[in-house]
């Protein structure tokens, strides 16, 4: 589990100037190791509660993102 909080700040750029509001997000990741295959299956999600997350003034907000993956241990 990972919790991230960003304070509000003033964003100034040539095409836009404005305040980016504070944001709070929580992420989680789990993994399961298959020792016989030297592989780890991973799954996770960021912004678990789908809170509005604006990182650049004038850009769209970022929603929840889920992912799965395989990690191979090559020796």
Short mmCIF file of C-alpha atoms in Angstrom, two decimals:
data_model
loop_
_atom_site.label_atom_id
_atom_site.label_comp_id
_atom_site.label_asym_id
_atom_site.label_seq_id
_atom_site.Cartn_x
_atom_site.Cartn_y
_atom_site.Cartn_z
CA UNK A 1 0.00 0.00 0.00
CA UNK A 2 1.19 3.49 -0.79
CA UNK A 3 -0.45 6.81 0.13
CA UNK A 4 0.52 10.06 -1.58
CA UNK A 5 -0.58 13.60 -0.78
CA UNK A 6 0.36 16.68 -2.83
CA UNK A 7 -0.33 20.21 -1.59
CA UNK A 8 -2.04 22.75 -3.83
CA UNK A 9 0.38 24.89 -5.85
CA UNK A 10 0.45 27.67 -8.44
CA UNK A 11 1.20 26.39 -11.94
CA UNK A 12 2.60 28.99 -14.35
CA UNK A 13 3.42 28.26 -17.98
CA UNK A 14 3.22 30.16 -21.26
CA UNK A 15 -0.21 28.79 -22.22
CA UNK A 16 -1.87 28.61 -18.79
CA UNK A 17 -1.62 29.90 -15.24
CA UNK A 18 -3.72 28.63 -12.37
CA UNK A 19 -3.88 26.76 -9.10
CA UNK A 20 -3.58 22.99 -9.11
CA UNK A 21 -5.64 21.73 -6.15
CA UNK A 22 -4.34 19.33 -3.52
CA UNK A 23 -4.57 15.64 -4.36
CA UNK A 24 -4.58 12.41 -2.39
CA UNK A 25 -4.13 8.99 -3.92
CA UNK A 26 -3.66 5.47 -2.68
CA UNK A 27 -2.03 2.63 -4.59
CA UNK A 28 -1.65 -1.08 -3.94
CA UNK A 29 0.29 -3.93 -5.50
CA UNK A 30 0.35 -7.67 -4.87
CA UNK A 31 2.61 -10.35 -6.21
CA UNK A 32 2.67 -14.13 -6.29
CA UNK A 33 5.89 -16.03 -6.95
CA UNK A 34 5.91 -19.22 -8.98
CA UNK A 35 9.26 -20.62 -7.84
CA UNK A 36 9.30 -23.56 -10.23
CA UNK A 37 8.95 -21.16 -13.20
CA UNK A 38 11.21 -18.43 -11.73
CA UNK A 39 8.33 -16.02 -12.35
CA UNK A 40 6.39 -13.49 -10.31
CA UNK A 41 2.84 -12.49 -11.24
CA UNK A 42 2.12 -8.89 -10.23
CA UNK A 43 -1.15 -6.93 -10.17
CA UNK A 44 -1.93 -3.51 -8.83
CA UNK A 45 -3.77 -0.24 -9.16
CA UNK A 46 -3.05 3.42 -8.62
CA UNK A 47 -5.65 5.94 -7.43
CA UNK A 48 -7.71 3.14 -5.87
CA UNK A 49 -10.59 5.42 -4.87
CA UNK A 50 -10.67 7.20 -8.27
CA UNK A 51 -10.16 10.63 -6.67
CA UNK A 52 -9.74 13.57 -9.10
CA UNK A 53 -6.02 14.00 -9.64
CA UNK A 54 -4.87 17.04 -11.60
CA UNK A 55 -1.11 17.38 -12.01
CA UNK A 56 -0.87 20.19 -14.59
CA UNK A 57 -3.22 23.16 -14.85
CA UNK A 58 -5.26 22.96 -18.06
CA UNK A 59 -4.68 19.21 -18.52
CA UNK A 60 -7.22 16.43 -17.95
CA UNK A 61 -7.32 14.75 -14.56
CA UNK A 62 -5.85 11.29 -14.07
CA UNK A 63 -8.19 8.53 -12.92
CA UNK A 64 -7.66 5.01 -11.68
CA UNK A 65 -5.10 2.86 -13.50
CA UNK A 66 -4.87 -0.92 -13.09
CA UNK A 67 -2.10 -3.17 -14.33
CA UNK A 68 -0.89 -6.76 -14.39
CA UNK A 69 2.53 -8.07 -15.23
CA UNK A 70 4.95 -10.96 -15.22
CA UNK A 71 8.48 -10.72 -13.88
CA UNK A 72 10.87 -13.40 -15.14
CA UNK A 73 14.04 -14.16 -13.20
CA UNK A 74 16.63 -15.08 -15.83
CA UNK A 75 19.82 -16.53 -14.40
#
